XYZ file of C-alpha atoms in Angstrom:
171
model
C 18.703 -3.419 7.039
C 15.606 -5.234 5.943
C 12.188 -4.606 7.443
C 11.961 -8.035 9.090
C 15.127 -7.357 11.126
C 13.902 -3.966 12.210
C 10.503 -5.326 13.284
C 12.118 -8.105 15.320
C 14.401 -5.624 17.077
C 11.577 -3.213 17.932
C 9.427 -6.092 19.232
C 12.390 -7.266 21.290
C 12.827 -3.829 22.831
C 9.154 -3.689 23.757
C 8.918 -7.206 25.195
C 12.071 -7.065 27.289
C 11.176 -3.568 28.495
C 7.790 -4.793 29.666
C 9.185 -7.678 31.743
C 10.061 -6.583 35.274
C 11.440 -9.410 37.438
C 15.040 -10.570 36.975
C 14.244 -14.229 36.270
C 11.525 -13.364 33.781
C 13.731 -10.662 32.240
C 16.632 -13.121 31.811
C 14.436 -15.637 29.992
C 12.814 -12.874 27.926
C 16.278 -11.631 26.899
C 17.400 -15.136 25.832
C 14.137 -15.744 23.981
C 14.342 -12.427 22.110
C 18.012 -13.068 21.272
C 17.085 -16.439 19.754
C 14.154 -15.005 17.794
C 16.196 -12.157 16.331
C 19.120 -14.488 15.551
C 16.730 -16.857 13.738
C 15.237 -13.957 11.751
C 18.524 -12.268 10.876
C 21.061 -15.074 10.777
C 23.428 -12.951 12.887
C 24.590 -12.835 16.476
C 22.484 -10.825 18.936
C 22.984 -9.697 22.522
C 20.035 -8.368 24.526
C 20.625 -6.621 27.846
C 18.049 -4.938 30.052
C 18.555 -2.895 33.176
C 15.544 -1.307 34.844
C 13.590 0.503 32.126
C 16.486 0.450 29.619
C 16.911 -2.267 26.982
C 19.888 -2.590 24.613
C 20.028 -4.899 21.599
C 23.380 -5.332 19.824
C 23.606 -7.043 16.443
C 26.137 -7.178 13.640
C 24.164 -4.324 12.013
C 24.214 -1.950 14.984
C 22.907 -1.153 18.442
C 19.371 -0.199 19.534
C 18.674 1.202 22.979
C 15.246 1.867 24.459
C 14.391 3.772 27.634
C 11.163 4.532 29.460
C 12.144 7.907 30.865
C 15.362 9.351 29.452
C 16.771 10.726 26.225
C 19.075 8.451 24.219
C 22.666 8.989 25.381
C 23.708 10.523 22.041
C 20.559 12.620 21.496
C 21.622 15.750 19.588
C 21.629 18.945 21.651
C 20.363 20.977 18.672
C 17.036 19.117 18.662
C 14.641 21.099 20.860
C 12.973 19.219 23.721
C 9.846 20.966 24.981
C 10.431 22.352 28.499
C 8.470 20.607 31.217
C 7.381 17.743 28.939
C 7.649 14.253 30.387
C 9.547 11.611 28.442
C 7.254 8.708 27.597
C 9.931 6.596 25.906
C 12.885 6.758 23.568
C 14.857 4.643 21.131
C 18.394 5.365 19.984
C 20.090 3.493 17.154
C 23.602 3.129 15.827
C 23.400 1.235 12.563
C 26.914 1.296 11.162
C 26.876 2.324 7.502
C 23.159 3.184 7.677
C 23.777 5.963 10.226
C 22.262 6.853 13.553
C 18.731 7.715 14.531
C 16.845 8.713 17.623
C 13.172 8.798 18.556
C 11.745 10.419 21.676
C 8.098 10.476 22.724
C 7.095 13.342 25.022
C 3.882 14.456 26.687
C 2.876 17.939 27.826
C -0.131 19.417 29.590
C 0.421 22.810 27.906
C -2.003 24.038 25.258
C -1.617 22.502 21.801
C -1.199 25.926 20.127
C 1.523 26.916 22.614
C 3.518 23.719 21.961
C 3.167 24.109 18.175
C 4.289 27.769 18.248
C 7.257 26.896 20.466
C 8.473 24.159 18.095
C 8.032 26.319 14.991
C 10.221 28.972 16.625
C 12.795 26.717 18.338
C 13.484 24.425 15.367
C 14.430 27.439 13.229
C 16.414 29.058 16.049
C 18.469 25.875 16.470
C 19.597 26.246 12.836
C 17.281 23.732 11.174
C 15.810 24.565 7.751
C 12.080 23.866 7.782
C 11.154 21.727 4.759
C 7.445 21.265 5.458
C 4.904 22.269 8.057
C 1.582 20.416 7.880
C -1.256 21.325 10.231
C -4.521 19.359 10.085
C -6.985 19.662 12.972
C -5.152 18.452 16.079
C -2.050 17.140 14.313
C 1.070 19.029 13.212
C 4.003 17.501 11.364
C 7.098 19.648 11.009
C 10.014 18.405 8.875
C 13.415 20.062 8.864
C 16.952 19.422 7.687
C 20.397 20.422 8.895
C 23.753 19.277 7.581
C 23.260 15.574 6.780
C 20.340 15.074 9.164
C 16.553 15.111 9.043
C 14.247 16.069 11.900
C 10.545 15.271 12.073
C 8.470 16.752 14.885
C 4.926 15.424 15.242
C 2.564 17.121 17.667
C -0.881 15.732 18.462
C -3.628 16.735 20.849
C -5.545 14.033 22.664
C -9.166 15.168 22.447
C -10.150 13.245 25.590
C -7.358 14.205 28.001
C -6.284 17.477 26.385
C -2.657 16.371 26.723
C -0.248 17.026 23.875
C 1.913 14.231 22.505
C 5.228 15.172 20.901
C 7.281 12.824 18.756
C 10.850 13.752 17.817
C 12.641 11.687 15.177
C 16.118 12.694 14.032
C 18.232 10.667 11.634
C 21.228 10.908 9.367
C 20.391 11.181 5.669
């Protein structure tokens, strides 16, 4: 899939997800469908329900949620206990494979969250490929079978909250 298609789909997920009333949501869905169809040359169906938005194209399906894991989120990817889900995107892209992204937030100490992920990723059977730690940012990459996992952990200096990004994809 080319970058232009992907950008249009992500923008569509964000715009439709931000629109709350039914009438506005309906027109936002139709507008996003037309924009993505113009950009990709393919058929598109956009559907939103509450905080969830699904975009179906000839290339695959993208689903976004405000407060839940993607429906096919792998159970061997550790989700920090007590963290609140800030948003997620799940994709099914046909021959290009599947991918999931989840954004989490925790009030626990940065060092505690980092130590937990370093332990849990290995315990879930992932092979750690790299572990970068610079100031208040950690990026942990791992692989398992035909999949890649990237865990990014950041500390917000102002609020003290810890942001956690989980991205898992097929190779």
